[in-house]
PDB file of C-alpha atoms in Angstrom:
ATOM      1  CA  UNK A   1      89.309  92.978 110.205  1.00 45.00           C
ATOM      2  CA  UNK A   2      88.986  94.929 106.862  1.00 47.00           C
ATOM      3  CA  UNK A   3      91.711  97.639 106.862  1.00 46.00           C
ATOM      4  CA  UNK A   4      91.471 100.152 104.197  1.00 43.00           C
ATOM      5  CA  UNK A   5      93.728 103.038 103.136  1.00 43.00           C
ATOM      6  CA  UNK A   6      92.953 106.125 101.228  1.00 46.00           C
ATOM      7  CA  UNK A   7      96.189 107.239 100.688  1.00 37.00           C
ATOM      8  CA  UNK A   8      99.228 105.946  98.489  1.00 35.00           C
ATOM      9  CA  UNK A   9     102.856 106.581  98.562  1.00 31.00           C
ATOM     10  CA  UNK A  10     102.852 109.584  96.152  1.00 31.00           C
ATOM     11  CA  UNK A  11     101.077 112.200  94.515  1.00 34.00           C
ATOM     12  CA  UNK A  12     103.644 112.843  91.668  1.00 31.00           C
ATOM     13  CA  UNK A  13     101.714 112.731  88.187  1.00 34.00           C
ATOM     14  CA  UNK A  14      98.168 112.581  89.386  1.00 38.00           C
ATOM     15  CA  UNK A  15      95.398 114.883  88.750  1.00 45.00           C
ATOM     16  CA  UNK A  16      92.923 116.153  91.454  1.00 45.00           C
ATOM     17  CA  UNK A  17      89.463 117.021  92.263  1.00 49.00           C
ATOM     18  CA  UNK A  18      89.046 119.638  95.216  1.00 49.00           C
ATOM     19  CA  UNK A  19      85.920 119.213  97.201  1.00 54.00           C
ATOM     20  CA  UNK A  20      84.781 122.506  98.839  1.00 43.00           C
ATOM     21  CA  UNK A  21      81.429 123.159  99.760  1.00 41.00           C
ATOM     22  CA  UNK A  22      78.183 121.465 100.010  1.00 38.00           C
ATOM     23  CA  UNK A  23      74.667 122.533 100.954  1.00 35.00           C
ATOM     24  CA  UNK A  24      72.692 120.506 103.288  1.00 33.00           C
ATOM     25  CA  UNK A  25      69.628 120.779 105.347  1.00 34.00           C
ATOM     26  CA  UNK A  26      68.094 118.691 107.859  1.00 36.00           C
ATOM     27  CA  UNK A  27      65.599 115.940 106.964  1.00 40.00           C
ATOM     28  CA  UNK A  28      62.013 116.594 107.919  1.00 40.00           C
ATOM     29  CA  UNK A  29      58.761 114.804 107.759  1.00 39.00           C
ATOM     30  CA  UNK A  30      58.994 110.902 107.467  1.00 42.00           C
ATOM     31  CA  UNK A  31      62.922 111.014 107.781  1.00 47.00           C
ATOM     32  CA  UNK A  32      62.581 112.760 110.835  1.00 41.00           C
ATOM     33  CA  UNK A  33      61.026 109.740 112.618  1.00 42.00           C
ATOM     34  CA  UNK A  34      64.163 108.008 112.163  1.00 52.00           C
ATOM     35  CA  UNK A  35      66.889 107.947 114.939  1.00 56.00           C
ATOM     36  CA  UNK A  36      69.341 110.747 113.987  1.00 67.00           C
ATOM     37  CA  UNK A  37      71.246 111.410 117.146  1.00 84.00           C
ATOM     38  CA  UNK A  38      75.016 110.272 116.942  1.00 96.00           C
ATOM     39  CA  UNK A  39      75.720 107.366 118.888  1.00 97.00           C
ATOM     40  CA  UNK A  40      78.741 107.398 121.313  1.00 97.00           C
ATOM     41  CA  UNK A  41      81.713 105.884 120.092  1.00 98.00           C
ATOM     42  CA  UNK A  42      83.836 103.533 122.188  1.00 98.00           C
ATOM     43  CA  UNK A  43      87.232 105.010 123.408  1.00 97.00           C
ATOM     44  CA  UNK A  44      86.596 108.342 122.179  1.00 98.00           C
ATOM     45  CA  UNK A  45      87.719 111.430 123.851  1.00 98.00           C
ATOM     46  CA  UNK A  46      85.705 114.431 123.989  1.00 98.00           C
ATOM     47  CA  UNK A  47      87.452 115.737 120.948  1.00 98.00           C
ATOM     48  CA  UNK A  48      87.012 112.784 119.082  1.00 98.00           C
ATOM     49  CA  UNK A  49      83.353 112.577 120.017  1.00 98.00           C
ATOM     50  CA  UNK A  50      82.667 115.960 118.885  1.00 98.00           C
ATOM     51  CA  UNK A  51      84.183 115.354 115.596  1.00 98.00           C
ATOM     52  CA  UNK A  52      82.274 112.098 115.259  1.00 98.00           C
ATOM     53  CA  UNK A  53      79.060 113.921 115.895  1.00 98.00           C
ATOM     54  CA  UNK A  54      79.553 116.501 113.147  1.00 98.00           C
ATOM     55  CA  UNK A  55      80.693 113.872 110.715  1.00 98.00           C
ATOM     56  CA  UNK A  56      77.784 111.587 111.363  1.00 98.00           C
ATOM     57  CA  UNK A  57      75.258 114.475 111.286  1.00 97.00           C
ATOM     58  CA  UNK A  58      76.718 115.698 107.866  1.00 97.00           C
ATOM     59  CA  UNK A  59      76.634 111.933 106.748  1.00 98.00           C
ATOM     60  CA  UNK A  60      72.858 112.199 107.728  1.00 97.00           C
ATOM     61  CA  UNK A  61      72.498 115.311 105.816  1.00 97.00           C
ATOM     62  CA  UNK A  62      73.846 114.057 102.750  1.00 97.00           C
ATOM     63  CA  UNK A  63      71.799 110.817 102.875  1.00 97.00           C
ATOM     64  CA  UNK A  64      68.457 112.892 103.594  1.00 97.00           C
ATOM     65  CA  UNK A  65      68.680 115.465 100.962  1.00 96.00           C
ATOM     66  CA  UNK A  66      65.495 115.960  98.796  1.00 95.00           C
ATOM     67  CA  UNK A  67      63.323 113.794 101.181  1.00 96.00           C
ATOM     68  CA  UNK A  68      66.012 110.833 100.975  1.00 96.00           C
ATOM     69  CA  UNK A  69      65.415 110.884  97.311  1.00 97.00           C
ATOM     70  CA  UNK A  70      69.088 111.342  96.122  1.00 97.00           C
ATOM     71  CA  UNK A  71      72.000 109.400  94.469  1.00 98.00           C
ATOM     72  CA  UNK A  72      73.778 109.393  97.884  1.00 98.00           C
ATOM     73  CA  UNK A  73      70.794 107.535  99.691  1.00 98.00           C
ATOM     74  CA  UNK A  74      70.031 105.272  96.682  1.00 98.00           C
ATOM     75  CA  UNK A  75      73.919 104.161  96.544  1.00 98.00           C
ATOM     76  CA  UNK A  76      73.047 102.502 100.054  1.00 98.00           C
ATOM     77  CA  UNK A  77      69.604 100.760  99.060  1.00 98.00           C
ATOM     78  CA  UNK A  78      67.843 103.969 100.126  1.00 98.00           C
ATOM     79  CA  UNK A  79      67.496 106.210 103.126  1.00 97.00           C
ATOM     80  CA  UNK A  80      65.628 103.866 105.555  1.00 97.00           C
ATOM     81  CA  UNK A  81      68.295 101.048 104.704  1.00 97.00           C
ATOM     82  CA  UNK A  82      71.167 103.265 105.307  1.00 98.00           C
ATOM     83  CA  UNK A  83      69.983 104.554 108.621  1.00 97.00           C
ATOM     84  CA  UNK A  84      68.950 101.109 109.757  1.00 97.00           C
ATOM     85  CA  UNK A  85      72.728  99.961 109.074  1.00 97.00           C
ATOM     86  CA  UNK A  86      73.970 102.730 110.796  1.00 97.00           C
ATOM     87  CA  UNK A  87      71.442 102.052 113.792  1.00 97.00           C
ATOM     88  CA  UNK A  88      72.675  98.631 113.977  1.00 97.00           C
ATOM     89  CA  UNK A  89      76.436  99.419 113.960  1.00 98.00           C
ATOM     90  CA  UNK A  90      78.780 100.305 116.743  1.00 98.00           C
ATOM     91  CA  UNK A  91      81.436 102.706 116.432  1.00 98.00           C
ATOM     92  CA  UNK A  92      85.098 102.505 118.016  1.00 98.00           C
ATOM     93  CA  UNK A  93      88.231 104.780 118.059  1.00 98.00           C
ATOM     94  CA  UNK A  94      91.505 102.903 117.868  1.00 97.00           C
ATOM     95  CA  UNK A  95      94.958 104.123 117.364  1.00 94.00           C
ATOM     96  CA  UNK A  96      96.650 102.990 114.259  1.00 90.00           C
ATOM     97  CA  UNK A  97      99.947 104.390 112.686  1.00 85.00           C
ATOM     98  CA  UNK A  98     100.193 107.743 111.383  1.00 88.00           C
ATOM     99  CA  UNK A  99     101.712 108.730 108.058  1.00 89.00           C
ATOM    100  CA  UNK A 100     105.376 108.177 108.327  1.00 88.00           C
ATOM    101  CA  UNK A 101     106.261 111.377 106.509  1.00 89.00           C
ATOM    102  CA  UNK A 102     104.680 113.921 104.409  1.00 89.00           C
ATOM    103  CA  UNK A 103     105.714 112.214 101.341  1.00 83.00           C
ATOM    104  CA  UNK A 104     105.734 108.684 102.021  1.00 67.00           C
ATOM    105  CA  UNK A 105     102.948 107.218 103.898  1.00 61.00           C
ATOM    106  CA  UNK A 106     100.149 104.469 103.637  1.00 70.00           C
ATOM    107  CA  UNK A 107      97.692 105.725 106.137  1.00 82.00           C
ATOM    108  CA  UNK A 108      94.491 103.545 107.533  1.00 85.00           C
ATOM    109  CA  UNK A 109      91.516 105.969 108.071  1.00 94.00           C
ATOM    110  CA  UNK A 110      88.861 103.245 109.168  1.00 95.00           C
ATOM    111  CA  UNK A 111      87.735  99.481 108.867  1.00 94.00           C
ATOM    112  CA  UNK A 112      84.579  97.573 109.213  1.00 96.00           C
ATOM    113  CA  UNK A 113      84.403  94.296 110.881  1.00 94.00           C
ATOM    114  CA  UNK A 114      80.865  92.747 111.337  1.00 94.00           C
ATOM    115  CA  UNK A 115      78.838  95.499 112.492  1.00 97.00           C
ATOM    116  CA  UNK A 116      81.557  97.481 114.181  1.00 98.00           C
ATOM    117  CA  UNK A 117      83.121 100.557 112.522  1.00 98.00           C
ATOM    118  CA  UNK A 118      86.715 101.438 113.489  1.00 98.00           C
ATOM    119  CA  UNK A 119      87.992 104.821 113.120  1.00 98.00           C
ATOM    120  CA  UNK A 120      91.713 105.520 113.239  1.00 96.00           C
ATOM    121  CA  UNK A 121      92.195 108.031 115.726  1.00 97.00           C
ATOM    122  CA  UNK A 122      95.669 109.133 114.207  1.00 94.00           C
ATOM    123  CA  UNK A 123      94.234 109.223 110.740  1.00 94.00           C
ATOM    124  CA  UNK A 124      92.397 111.867 108.751  1.00 95.00           C
ATOM    125  CA  UNK A 125      89.176 111.298 110.545  1.00 98.00           C
ATOM    126  CA  UNK A 126      90.656 113.564 113.574  1.00 97.00           C
ATOM    127  CA  UNK A 127      92.754 116.068 111.080  1.00 97.00           C
ATOM    128  CA  UNK A 128      93.341 119.635 111.633  1.00 96.00           C
ATOM    129  CA  UNK A 129      93.050 121.962 108.616  1.00 96.00           C
ATOM    130  CA  UNK A 130      93.730 118.633 106.674  1.00 95.00           C
ATOM    131  CA  UNK A 131      96.902 117.830 108.758  1.00 94.00           C
ATOM    132  CA  UNK A 132      97.947 115.091 111.291  1.00 95.00           C
ATOM    133  CA  UNK A 133     101.429 114.755 112.881  1.00 94.00           C
ATOM    134  CA  UNK A 134     103.870 112.183 111.296  1.00 93.00           C
ATOM    135  CA  UNK A 135     105.039 109.271 112.898  1.00 93.00           C
ATOM    136  CA  UNK A 136     108.534 110.332 112.894  1.00 94.00           C
ATOM    137  CA  UNK A 137     107.607 113.450 114.643  1.00 95.00           C
ATOM    138  CA  UNK A 138     106.312 111.614 117.581  1.00 93.00           C
ATOM    139  CA  UNK A 139     109.500 109.698 118.097  1.00 94.00           C
ATOM    140  CA  UNK A 140     111.674 110.619 121.272  1.00 95.00           C
ATOM    141  CA  UNK A 141     114.257 113.310 120.364  1.00 95.00           C
ATOM    142  CA  UNK A 142     112.673 113.568 116.798  1.00 95.00           C
ATOM    143  CA  UNK A 143     114.737 115.678 114.355  1.00 95.00           C
ATOM    144  CA  UNK A 144     111.130 116.418 112.697  1.00 95.00           C
ATOM    145  CA  UNK A 145     109.198 117.429 116.123  1.00 94.00           C
ATOM    146  CA  UNK A 146     106.454 119.623 114.660  1.00 93.00           C
ATOM    147  CA  UNK A 147     106.253 117.899 111.012  1.00 95.00           C
ATOM    148  CA  UNK A 148     102.753 116.895 109.683  1.00 95.00           C
ATOM    149  CA  UNK A 149     101.184 115.358 106.446  1.00 93.00           C
ATOM    150  CA  UNK A 150      98.284 116.388 104.543  1.00 93.00           C
ATOM    151  CA  UNK A 151      95.953 113.464 104.692  1.00 94.00           C
ATOM    152  CA  UNK A 152      92.181 114.421 103.896  1.00 95.00           C
ATOM    153  CA  UNK A 153      92.559 112.848 100.318  1.00 93.00           C
ATOM    154  CA  UNK A 154      90.441 110.331  98.654  1.00 93.00           C
ATOM    155  CA  UNK A 155      92.287 108.543  96.185  1.00 91.00           C
ATOM    156  CA  UNK A 156      90.361 107.561  93.140  1.00 95.00           C
ATOM    157  CA  UNK A 157      91.198 105.692  89.685  1.00 95.00           C
ATOM    158  CA  UNK A 158      94.147 107.750  88.020  1.00 94.00           C
ATOM    159  CA  UNK A 159      93.428 110.783  90.346  1.00 93.00           C
ATOM    160  CA  UNK A 160      92.506 112.067  93.850  1.00 91.00           C
ATOM    161  CA  UNK A 161      89.956 113.940  95.410  1.00 92.00           C
ATOM    162  CA  UNK A 162      91.315 116.639  98.154  1.00 91.00           C
ATOM    163  CA  UNK A 163      88.792 117.379 101.082  1.00 94.00           C
ATOM    164  CA  UNK A 164      88.960 121.108 101.874  1.00 88.00           C
ATOM    165  CA  UNK A 165      86.928 120.781 105.193  1.00 95.00           C
ATOM    166  CA  UNK A 166      87.887 118.207 108.021  1.00 97.00           C
ATOM    167  CA  UNK A 167      84.119 117.327 108.734  1.00 98.00           C
ATOM    168  CA  UNK A 168      83.451 116.527 105.395  1.00 97.00           C
ATOM    169  CA  UNK A 169      86.444 114.105 104.927  1.00 97.00           C
ATOM    170  CA  UNK A 170      85.244 112.671 108.340  1.00 98.00           C
ATOM    171  CA  UNK A 171      81.801 112.161 107.034  1.00 98.00           C
ATOM    172  CA  UNK A 172      83.184 110.735 103.883  1.00 98.00           C
ATOM    173  CA  UNK A 173      85.202 108.116 105.848  1.00 98.00           C
ATOM    174  CA  UNK A 174      82.039 107.097 107.576  1.00 98.00           C
ATOM    175  CA  UNK A 175      80.039 106.907 104.574  1.00 98.00           C
ATOM    176  CA  UNK A 176      82.941 104.569 102.917  1.00 97.00           C
ATOM    177  CA  UNK A 177      82.674 102.254 106.012  1.00 97.00           C
ATOM    178  CA  UNK A 178      78.667 102.246 105.575  1.00 98.00           C
ATOM    179  CA  UNK A 179      79.419 100.959 101.974  1.00 98.00           C
ATOM    180  CA  UNK A 180      80.809  97.721 103.658  1.00 97.00           C
ATOM    181  CA  UNK A 181      77.789  97.590 106.106  1.00 97.00           C
ATOM    182  CA  UNK A 182      75.555  97.611 103.081  1.00 97.00           C
ATOM    183  CA  UNK A 183      77.712  95.407 101.091  1.00 96.00           C
ATOM    184  CA  UNK A 184      77.459  97.969  97.972  1.00 97.00           C
ATOM    185  CA  UNK A 185      81.007  97.202  96.637  1.00 97.00           C
ATOM    186  CA  UNK A 186      80.278  93.892  94.886  1.00 94.00           C
ATOM    187  CA  UNK A 187      83.693  92.088  94.269  1.00 94.00           C
ATOM    188  CA  UNK A 188      85.637  95.116  95.494  1.00 93.00           C
ATOM    189  CA  UNK A 189      84.407  94.659  99.031  1.00 91.00           C
ATOM    190  CA  UNK A 190      87.266  93.175 100.551  1.00 90.00           C
ATOM    191  CA  UNK A 191      89.526  96.402  99.563  1.00 90.00           C
ATOM    192  CA  UNK A 192      91.947  95.924 102.804  1.00 85.00           C
ATOM    193  CA  UNK A 193      94.359  93.448 100.722  1.00 86.00           C
ATOM    194  CA  UNK A 194      95.292  92.389  97.238  1.00 93.00           C
ATOM    195  CA  UNK A 195      93.687  89.607  95.534  1.00 93.00           C
ATOM    196  CA  UNK A 196      92.485  88.415  91.989  1.00 92.00           C
ATOM    197  CA  UNK A 197      89.956  91.489  92.047  1.00 89.00           C
ATOM    198  CA  UNK A 198      92.857  93.990  92.215  1.00 92.00           C
ATOM    199  CA  UNK A 199      95.200  95.553  94.569  1.00 93.00           C
ATOM    200  CA  UNK A 200      93.928  96.890  97.863  1.00 92.00           C
ATOM    201  CA  UNK A 201      94.692 100.579  96.624  1.00 92.00           C
ATOM    202  CA  UNK A 202      92.850  99.788  93.430  1.00 94.00           C
ATOM    203  CA  UNK A 203      89.882  98.478  94.997  1.00 95.00           C
ATOM    204  CA  UNK A 204      89.663 101.157  97.368  1.00 95.00           C
ATOM    205  CA  UNK A 205      90.164 104.098  94.715  1.00 95.00           C
ATOM    206  CA  UNK A 206      87.037 102.201  93.048  1.00 97.00           C
ATOM    207  CA  UNK A 207      85.125 102.105  96.236  1.00 97.00           C
ATOM    208  CA  UNK A 208      85.875 105.783  96.760  1.00 96.00           C
ATOM    209  CA  UNK A 209      84.777 107.034  93.445  1.00 97.00           C
ATOM    210  CA  UNK A 210      81.537 105.283  94.248  1.00 97.00           C
ATOM    211  CA  UNK A 211      80.708 107.173  97.133  1.00 98.00           C
ATOM    212  CA  UNK A 212      82.249 110.339  95.863  1.00 97.00           C
ATOM    213  CA  UNK A 213      80.073 110.505  92.706  1.00 97.00           C
ATOM    214  CA  UNK A 214      76.886 109.661  94.507  1.00 98.00           C
ATOM    215  CA  UNK A 215      77.308 111.794  97.688  1.00 97.00           C
ATOM    216  CA  UNK A 216      79.819 114.508  96.701  1.00 94.00           C
ATOM    217  CA  UNK A 217      79.713 115.203  93.191  1.00 86.00           C
ATOM    218  CA  UNK A 218      77.997 118.680  93.716  1.00 73.00           C
ATOM    219  CA  UNK A 219      81.011 119.639  96.139  1.00 56.00           C
TER     220      UNK A 219
END
């Protein structure tokens, strides 16, 4: 299973890019003939399915901008190929560890294995105002019962991007995983572990940058 992380242990010394607002429209004409209804994600609660639906539709709007003629769609080989890969994918929520503390974390948001895209139900995909409960806050008799960590962050080479909208970050998670389904990352495709091409963090950062440059550069 190809687990990848968008977070590292410290933000100290890094610059940041803040991603705020993006304008979208619903694809029409030829694009409207494609399957655009969000699928049902396995193991999803009603709240998780609702977030998934919003993120999925936002992803389609990004891919469908300007009738499908845009950098985001082109990154995945074109709108039709991107949607075909999505239609051939299954989606599943699973519970992986949340961040340990607000300052020390290495959180997993999603993964791709074959045609299945997995979503961490305790990661940034389900964040509320960018926050999720820390692991130590969930322990019995915790000394930090209400502690949360800000996790809607995509790490990039030498910097990071902060997402100000939870649904936009969730759409970013789906687009990153779509990149694995479409094999767009080349030698960095196996970004869940270290190898001769770099550390998992370095490869993930480079892959994140591709998605953000193509799909969120106007944010």
